PDB file of C-alpha atoms in Angstrom:
ATOM      1  CA  MET A   1     137.783 -21.810 213.662  1.00 56.00           C
ATOM      2  CA  GLU A   2     137.269 -20.544 210.104  1.00 75.00           C
ATOM      3  CA  LYS A   3     134.494 -22.019 207.963  1.00 81.00           C
ATOM      4  CA  GLU A   4     136.928 -23.555 205.462  1.00 84.00           C
ATOM      5  CA  GLU A   5     138.988 -25.098 208.255  1.00 87.00           C
ATOM      6  CA  LEU A   6     135.846 -26.506 209.898  1.00 87.00           C
ATOM      7  CA  TYR A   7     134.789 -28.127 206.616  1.00 89.00           C
ATOM      8  CA  LEU A   8     138.241 -29.668 206.172  1.00 91.00           C
ATOM      9  CA  VAL A   9     138.378 -30.981 209.742  1.00 92.00           C
ATOM     10  CA  ILE A  10     134.934 -32.595 209.498  1.00 92.00           C
ATOM     11  CA  ALA A  11     135.762 -34.019 206.064  1.00 92.00           C
ATOM     12  CA  LYS A  12     138.965 -35.645 207.345  1.00 92.00           C
ATOM     13  CA  ASN A  13     137.361 -36.974 210.522  1.00 93.00           C
ATOM     14  CA  ILE A  14     134.416 -38.543 208.686  1.00 94.00           C
ATOM     15  CA  SER A  15     136.759 -40.113 206.155  1.00 92.00           C
ATOM     16  CA  ASP A  16     139.124 -41.456 208.838  1.00 92.00           C
ATOM     17  CA  LEU A  17     136.303 -42.803 211.002  1.00 93.00           C
ATOM     18  CA  ARG A  18     134.585 -44.438 208.041  1.00 92.00           C
ATOM     19  CA  ARG A  19     137.790 -46.170 206.938  1.00 91.00           C
ATOM     20  CA  ALA A  20     138.540 -47.251 210.496  1.00 89.00           C
ATOM     21  CA  LYS A  21     135.171 -49.026 210.476  1.00 86.00           C
ATOM     22  CA  GLY A  22     136.001 -50.654 207.151  1.00 88.00           C
ATOM     23  CA  MET A  23     133.079 -48.953 205.396  1.00 89.00           C
ATOM     24  CA  THR A  24     132.729 -47.614 201.874  1.00 91.00           C
ATOM     25  CA  GLN A  25     130.970 -44.336 201.263  1.00 92.00           C
ATOM     26  CA  LEU A  26     127.975 -46.321 200.039  1.00 91.00           C
ATOM     27  CA  ASP A  27     127.926 -48.441 203.219  1.00 89.00           C
ATOM     28  CA  LEU A  28     127.859 -45.328 205.356  1.00 91.00           C
ATOM     29  CA  ALA A  29     125.252 -43.639 203.176  1.00 91.00           C
ATOM     30  CA  GLU A  30     122.888 -46.607 203.496  1.00 90.00           C
ATOM     31  CA  LEU A  31     123.281 -46.678 207.276  1.00 88.00           C
ATOM     32  CA  ILE A  32     122.276 -43.037 207.701  1.00 91.00           C
ATOM     33  CA  HIS A  33     119.793 -42.970 204.781  1.00 90.00           C
ATOM     34  CA  TYR A  34     121.734 -40.551 202.611  1.00 92.00           C
ATOM     35  CA  SER A  35     123.184 -40.942 199.142  1.00 92.00           C
ATOM     36  CA  ASP A  36     126.818 -41.837 198.643  1.00 91.00           C
ATOM     37  CA  LYS A  37     127.166 -38.582 196.697  1.00 93.00           C
ATOM     38  CA  THR A  38     126.289 -36.654 199.845  1.00 93.00           C
ATOM     39  CA  VAL A  39     128.872 -38.568 201.865  1.00 92.00           C
ATOM     40  CA  SER A  40     131.391 -37.877 199.115  1.00 93.00           C
ATOM     41  CA  LYS A  41     130.622 -34.136 199.352  1.00 93.00           C
ATOM     42  CA  TRP A  42     131.231 -34.221 203.090  1.00 93.00           C
ATOM     43  CA  GLU A  43     134.571 -35.939 202.631  1.00 93.00           C
ATOM     44  CA  ARG A  44     135.609 -33.467 199.920  1.00 92.00           C
ATOM     45  CA  ALA A  45     134.755 -30.590 202.307  1.00 91.00           C
ATOM     46  CA  GLU A  46     132.113 -29.261 199.927  1.00 91.00           C
ATOM     47  CA  ALA A  47     129.394 -29.523 202.565  1.00 91.00           C
ATOM     48  CA  ILE A  48     128.942 -30.565 206.201  1.00 91.00           C
ATOM     49  CA  PRO A  49     126.208 -32.579 207.944  1.00 92.00           C
ATOM     50  CA  ASP A  50     123.597 -30.810 210.040  1.00 91.00           C
ATOM     51  CA  MET A  51     123.478 -31.350 213.794  1.00 90.00           C
ATOM     52  CA  GLU A  52     120.957 -34.186 213.629  1.00 90.00           C
ATOM     53  CA  THR A  53     123.118 -36.011 211.091  1.00 91.00           C
ATOM     54  CA  LEU A  54     126.264 -35.383 213.144  1.00 92.00           C
ATOM     55  CA  LEU A  55     124.583 -37.091 216.094  1.00 92.00           C
ATOM     56  CA  LEU A  56     123.651 -39.999 213.841  1.00 91.00           C
ATOM     57  CA  LEU A  57     127.204 -40.258 212.497  1.00 92.00           C
ATOM     58  CA  ALA A  58     128.627 -40.162 216.029  1.00 91.00           C
ATOM     59  CA  ASP A  59     126.328 -43.052 216.963  1.00 90.00           C
ATOM     60  CA  VAL A  60     127.378 -45.056 213.886  1.00 90.00           C
ATOM     61  CA  PHE A  61     131.091 -44.521 214.535  1.00 90.00           C
ATOM     62  CA  GLY A  62     130.815 -44.982 218.294  1.00 89.00           C
ATOM     63  CA  VAL A  63     132.332 -41.560 219.051  1.00 91.00           C
ATOM     64  CA  THR A  64     131.150 -38.150 220.238  1.00 91.00           C
ATOM     65  CA  VAL A  65     130.158 -35.226 218.024  1.00 91.00           C
ATOM     66  CA  ASN A  66     133.312 -33.461 219.232  1.00 91.00           C
ATOM     67  CA  ASP A  67     135.383 -36.260 217.700  1.00 90.00           C
ATOM     68  CA  ILE A  68     133.856 -35.370 214.341  1.00 92.00           C
ATOM     69  CA  VAL A  69     133.920 -31.574 214.421  1.00 90.00           C
ATOM     70  CA  TYR A  70     137.243 -30.958 216.187  1.00 88.00           C
ATOM     71  CA  LYS A  71     140.786 -31.578 214.999  1.00 84.00           C
ATOM     72  CA  LYS A  72     142.489 -34.570 216.561  1.00 73.00           C
ATOM     73  CA  SER A  73     145.180 -33.822 219.111  1.00 62.00           C
ATOM     74  CA  THR A  74     148.697 -34.152 217.705  1.00 52.00           C
ATOM     75  CA  SER A  75     150.465 -33.871 221.057  1.00 48.00           C
ATOM     76  CA  THR A  76     152.882 -36.618 221.973  1.00 44.00           C
ATOM     77  CA  PRO A  77     151.192 -39.091 224.309  1.00 44.00           C
ATOM     78  CA  LYS A  78     152.645 -39.307 227.792  1.00 47.00           C
ATOM     79  CA  VAL A  79     154.457 -42.446 228.777  1.00 43.00           C
ATOM     80  CA  THR A  80     152.396 -44.137 231.481  1.00 48.00           C
ATOM     81  CA  LYS A  81     153.029 -47.009 233.839  1.00 51.00           C
ATOM     82  CA  ASP A  82     151.168 -49.243 231.378  1.00 52.00           C
ATOM     83  CA  LYS A  83     154.669 -49.546 229.855  1.00 67.00           C
ATOM     84  CA  PHE A  84     155.737 -51.668 232.832  1.00 74.00           C
ATOM     85  CA  THR A  85     157.912 -54.395 231.275  1.00 82.00           C
ATOM     86  CA  TRP A  86     159.703 -57.520 232.401  1.00 84.00           C
ATOM     87  CA  THR A  87     162.995 -55.619 232.113  1.00 88.00           C
ATOM     88  CA  HIS A  88     161.712 -53.139 234.720  1.00 87.00           C
ATOM     89  CA  PHE A  89     160.552 -56.052 236.869  1.00 89.00           C
ATOM     90  CA  TYR A  90     163.947 -57.803 236.847  1.00 91.00           C
ATOM     91  CA  ILE A  91     165.875 -54.566 237.472  1.00 93.00           C
ATOM     92  CA  THR A  92     163.663 -53.902 240.488  1.00 92.00           C
ATOM     93  CA  ILE A  93     164.061 -57.402 241.922  1.00 93.00           C
ATOM     94  CA  ILE A  94     167.860 -57.280 241.529  1.00 94.00           C
ATOM     95  CA  SER A  95     167.960 -53.844 243.198  1.00 94.00           C
ATOM     96  CA  ILE A  96     165.831 -55.096 246.091  1.00 93.00           C
ATOM     97  CA  CYS A  97     168.401 -57.843 246.700  1.00 94.00           C
ATOM     98  CA  VAL A  98     171.228 -55.327 247.243  1.00 93.00           C
ATOM     99  CA  PRO A  99     170.220 -54.401 250.842  1.00 92.00           C
ATOM    100  CA  TYR A 100     170.028 -58.109 251.727  1.00 92.00           C
ATOM    101  CA  LEU A 101     173.496 -58.630 250.274  1.00 94.00           C
ATOM    102  CA  LEU A 102     174.800 -55.814 252.474  1.00 92.00           C
ATOM    103  CA  VAL A 103     173.040 -57.356 255.489  1.00 90.00           C
ATOM    104  CA  ALA A 104     174.735 -60.682 254.745  1.00 92.00           C
ATOM    105  CA  LEU A 105     178.177 -59.049 254.457  1.00 93.00           C
ATOM    106  CA  VAL A 106     177.727 -57.010 257.646  1.00 89.00           C
ATOM    107  CA  SER A 107     176.457 -60.101 259.482  1.00 89.00           C
ATOM    108  CA  LEU A 108     179.455 -62.116 258.291  1.00 91.00           C
ATOM    109  CA  PHE A 109     181.891 -59.399 259.386  1.00 90.00           C
ATOM    110  CA  LEU A 110     180.264 -58.982 262.817  1.00 88.00           C
ATOM    111  CA  GLY A 111     179.939 -62.736 263.307  1.00 88.00           C
ATOM    112  CA  ILE A 112     183.684 -63.116 262.838  1.00 89.00           C
ATOM    113  CA  PHE A 113     185.073 -60.010 264.551  1.00 89.00           C
ATOM    114  CA  ALA A 114     182.343 -59.079 267.070  1.00 88.00           C
ATOM    115  CA  PRO A 115     180.260 -62.173 267.859  1.00 87.00           C
ATOM    116  CA  ASN A 116     178.755 -60.773 271.048  1.00 88.00           C
ATOM    117  CA  PHE A 117     177.623 -57.591 269.318  1.00 85.00           C
ATOM    118  CA  PHE A 118     176.322 -59.709 266.430  1.00 83.00           C
ATOM    119  CA  LYS A 119     174.155 -61.837 268.727  1.00 86.00           C
ATOM    120  CA  GLU A 120     172.590 -58.717 270.235  1.00 83.00           C
ATOM    121  CA  TRP A 121     172.005 -56.874 266.956  1.00 85.00           C
ATOM    122  CA  PHE A 122     171.296 -59.708 264.514  1.00 87.00           C
ATOM    123  CA  VAL A 123     167.486 -59.323 264.489  1.00 87.00           C
ATOM    124  CA  ARG A 124     167.751 -55.535 264.253  1.00 88.00           C
ATOM    125  CA  ILE A 125     170.142 -55.742 261.294  1.00 89.00           C
ATOM    126  CA  ILE A 126     167.718 -58.064 259.496  1.00 90.00           C
ATOM    127  CA  PHE A 127     164.833 -55.615 259.897  1.00 90.00           C
ATOM    128  CA  TYR A 128     167.034 -52.682 258.848  1.00 91.00           C
ATOM    129  CA  GLY A 129     167.766 -54.586 255.648  1.00 92.00           C
ATOM    130  CA  VAL A 130     164.060 -55.325 255.129  1.00 93.00           C
ATOM    131  CA  SER A 131     163.164 -51.640 255.562  1.00 93.00           C
ATOM    132  CA  ALA A 132     165.953 -50.592 253.179  1.00 94.00           C
ATOM    133  CA  SER A 133     164.717 -53.080 250.564  1.00 94.00           C
ATOM    134  CA  PHE A 134     161.216 -51.601 250.726  1.00 94.00           C
ATOM    135  CA  VAL A 135     162.671 -48.105 250.261  1.00 94.00           C
ATOM    136  CA  VAL A 136     164.483 -49.290 247.118  1.00 94.00           C
ATOM    137  CA  TRP A 137     161.351 -51.049 245.859  1.00 93.00           C
ATOM    138  CA  LEU A 138     159.242 -47.944 246.434  1.00 92.00           C
ATOM    139  CA  VAL A 139     161.598 -45.840 244.305  1.00 92.00           C
ATOM    140  CA  PHE A 140     161.249 -48.216 241.356  1.00 92.00           C
ATOM    141  CA  ALA A 141     157.505 -48.629 241.938  1.00 89.00           C
ATOM    142  CA  VAL A 142     157.030 -44.865 241.601  1.00 87.00           C
ATOM    143  CA  LEU A 143     158.981 -44.929 238.338  1.00 87.00           C
ATOM    144  CA  TRP A 144     157.575 -48.024 236.635  1.00 86.00           C
ATOM    145  CA  TRP A 145     155.151 -50.227 238.548  1.00 86.00           C
ATOM    146  CA  PRO A 146     151.314 -49.964 238.474  1.00 80.00           C
ATOM    147  CA  SER A 147     150.344 -47.389 241.093  1.00 78.00           C
ATOM    148  CA  LEU A 148     148.594 -49.774 243.503  1.00 80.00           C
ATOM    149  CA  TRP A 149     152.032 -51.244 244.220  1.00 86.00           C
ATOM    150  CA  GLU A 150     153.037 -47.875 245.720  1.00 87.00           C
ATOM    151  CA  GLN A 151     150.370 -48.246 248.403  1.00 87.00           C
ATOM    152  CA  ILE A 152     151.247 -51.904 249.067  1.00 91.00           C
ATOM    153  CA  ILE A 153     154.962 -51.179 249.392  1.00 93.00           C
ATOM    154  CA  CYS A 154     154.343 -48.101 251.553  1.00 93.00           C
ATOM    155  CA  SER A 155     152.299 -50.297 253.890  1.00 94.00           C
ATOM    156  CA  PHE A 156     155.102 -52.858 254.194  1.00 94.00           C
ATOM    157  CA  LEU A 157     157.628 -50.064 254.691  1.00 93.00           C
ATOM    158  CA  VAL A 158     155.599 -48.465 257.486  1.00 94.00           C
ATOM    159  CA  TRP A 159     155.304 -51.711 259.426  1.00 94.00           C
ATOM    160  CA  SER A 160     158.914 -52.794 258.887  1.00 93.00           C
ATOM    161  CA  VAL A 161     160.136 -49.407 260.136  1.00 93.00           C
ATOM    162  CA  ALA A 162     157.767 -49.606 263.125  1.00 92.00           C
ATOM    163  CA  ILE A 163     159.124 -53.047 264.065  1.00 91.00           C
ATOM    164  CA  SER A 164     162.721 -51.832 263.582  1.00 90.00           C
ATOM    165  CA  ILE A 165     162.138 -48.872 265.906  1.00 90.00           C
ATOM    166  CA  ASN A 166     160.384 -51.057 268.461  1.00 89.00           C
ATOM    167  CA  ILE A 167     163.205 -53.610 268.709  1.00 87.00           C
ATOM    168  CA  SER A 168     165.948 -50.951 268.578  1.00 85.00           C
ATOM    169  CA  PHE A 169     164.641 -48.435 271.116  1.00 83.00           C
ATOM    170  CA  LYS A 170     163.043 -50.174 274.043  1.00 73.00           C
ATOM    171  CA  THR A 171     162.486 -46.828 275.749  1.00 67.00           C
ATOM    172  CA  VAL A 172     159.933 -45.770 273.136  1.00 67.00           C
ATOM    173  CA  GLY A 173     156.438 -46.997 273.971  1.00 79.00           C
ATOM    174  CA  THR A 174     155.250 -49.916 271.813  1.00 83.00           C
ATOM    175  CA  LEU A 175     151.699 -48.573 271.831  1.00 85.00           C
ATOM    176  CA  LEU A 176     152.904 -45.208 270.498  1.00 88.00           C
ATOM    177  CA  ILE A 177     155.004 -46.773 267.719  1.00 89.00           C
ATOM    178  CA  TYR A 178     152.255 -49.052 266.423  1.00 91.00           C
ATOM    179  CA  GLY A 179     149.618 -46.376 266.950  1.00 92.00           C
ATOM    180  CA  VAL A 180     151.519 -44.100 264.549  1.00 92.00           C
ATOM    181  CA  ALA A 181     151.886 -47.042 262.137  1.00 93.00           C
ATOM    182  CA  ILE A 182     148.115 -47.639 262.194  1.00 95.00           C
ATOM    183  CA  VAL A 183     147.433 -43.957 261.472  1.00 94.00           C
ATOM    184  CA  LEU A 184     149.884 -44.038 258.543  1.00 93.00           C
ATOM    185  CA  GLN A 185     148.304 -47.269 257.248  1.00 94.00           C
ATOM    186  CA  ILE A 186     144.822 -45.708 257.305  1.00 94.00           C
ATOM    187  CA  THR A 187     146.212 -42.644 255.509  1.00 93.00           C
ATOM    188  CA  ILE A 188     147.704 -44.865 252.770  1.00 90.00           C
ATOM    189  CA  ILE A 189     144.373 -46.651 252.265  1.00 90.00           C
ATOM    190  CA  LEU A 190     142.417 -43.387 252.161  1.00 90.00           C
ATOM    191  CA  TRP A 191     144.891 -41.911 249.656  1.00 85.00           C
ATOM    192  CA  TRP A 192     144.439 -44.913 247.379  1.00 81.00           C
ATOM    193  CA  LEU A 193     140.639 -44.655 247.582  1.00 82.00           C
ATOM    194  CA  LEU A 194     140.866 -40.927 246.808  1.00 80.00           C
ATOM    195  CA  LYS A 195     143.012 -41.594 243.738  1.00 72.00           C
ATOM    196  CA  ARG A 196     140.549 -44.210 242.510  1.00 69.00           C
ATOM    197  CA  ALA A 197     137.581 -41.908 243.089  1.00 69.00           C
ATOM    198  CA  TYR A 198     139.091 -39.032 241.103  1.00 62.00           C
ATOM    199  CA  GLY A 199     140.783 -41.144 238.427  1.00 55.00           C
ATOM    200  CA  ILE A 200     144.329 -40.228 239.477  1.00 50.00           C
ATOM    201  CA  LYS A 201     146.836 -42.739 238.056  1.00 50.00           C
ATOM    202  CA  LYS A 202     143.998 -45.093 237.220  1.00 49.00           C
ATOM    203  CA  GLU A 203     145.817 -47.946 235.515  1.00 53.00           C
ATOM    204  CA  LYS A 204     144.490 -51.416 234.985  1.00 53.00           C
ATOM    205  CA  TRP A 205     145.696 -53.421 237.985  1.00 56.00           C
ATOM    206  CA  ARG A 206     147.919 -56.420 237.401  1.00 58.00           C
ATOM    207  CA  MET A 207     150.474 -58.315 239.495  1.00 62.00           C
ATOM    208  CA  LEU A 208     153.125 -58.744 236.771  1.00 66.00           C
ATOM    209  CA  PRO A 209     154.083 -57.114 233.468  1.00 69.00           C
ATOM    210  CA  GLN A 210     152.001 -57.972 230.426  1.00 60.00           C
ATOM    211  CA  LYS A 211     153.453 -60.429 227.944  1.00 56.00           C
ATOM    212  CA  ARG A 212     154.715 -58.946 224.720  1.00 50.00           C
ATOM    213  CA  LYS A 213     152.449 -59.714 221.788  1.00 44.00           C
TER     214      LYS A 213
END
């Protein structure tokens, strides 16, 4: 960074930070034991503070020295899941209901035209619908919902699929099915803890969307 550019960057940052705090140049000068003329020189890019004064300014503004000496990023902020809205919530809930609607229609059709088959498969069809609803919910959770919901929904999906397999295929050992489910559940928990430890997708947890202000 050229000297002139450095002076301009520091001048703008000091001015912006001072105004954000609601201070006049005199207010700032008194806090750091300088004259307001000196502060004015800094903000006109005619001079820059020394390192000791930069540290003092950073403490006054509640920022780091880097926030004073480097240009602010102008990149477009990424849209995060903090934008989870009630519209997203309602779309998700309506979409989750679709598999249950299909289950109801299939059950009605089988109950009328194949009652014996319906009696045998009724419980299985219900759990297939439950598993399908969790798949739909997971898709929308990945798109919009706070990330902890992904782990919760994955857990429900794992166990609903395990129960569906168990009641559908009697030849498959129950111990094996639920053993795999337990391993997957532990993996989901460990993945969540890993994300929290390394700050991956670290949103503020909440059950429902925030109210609009």
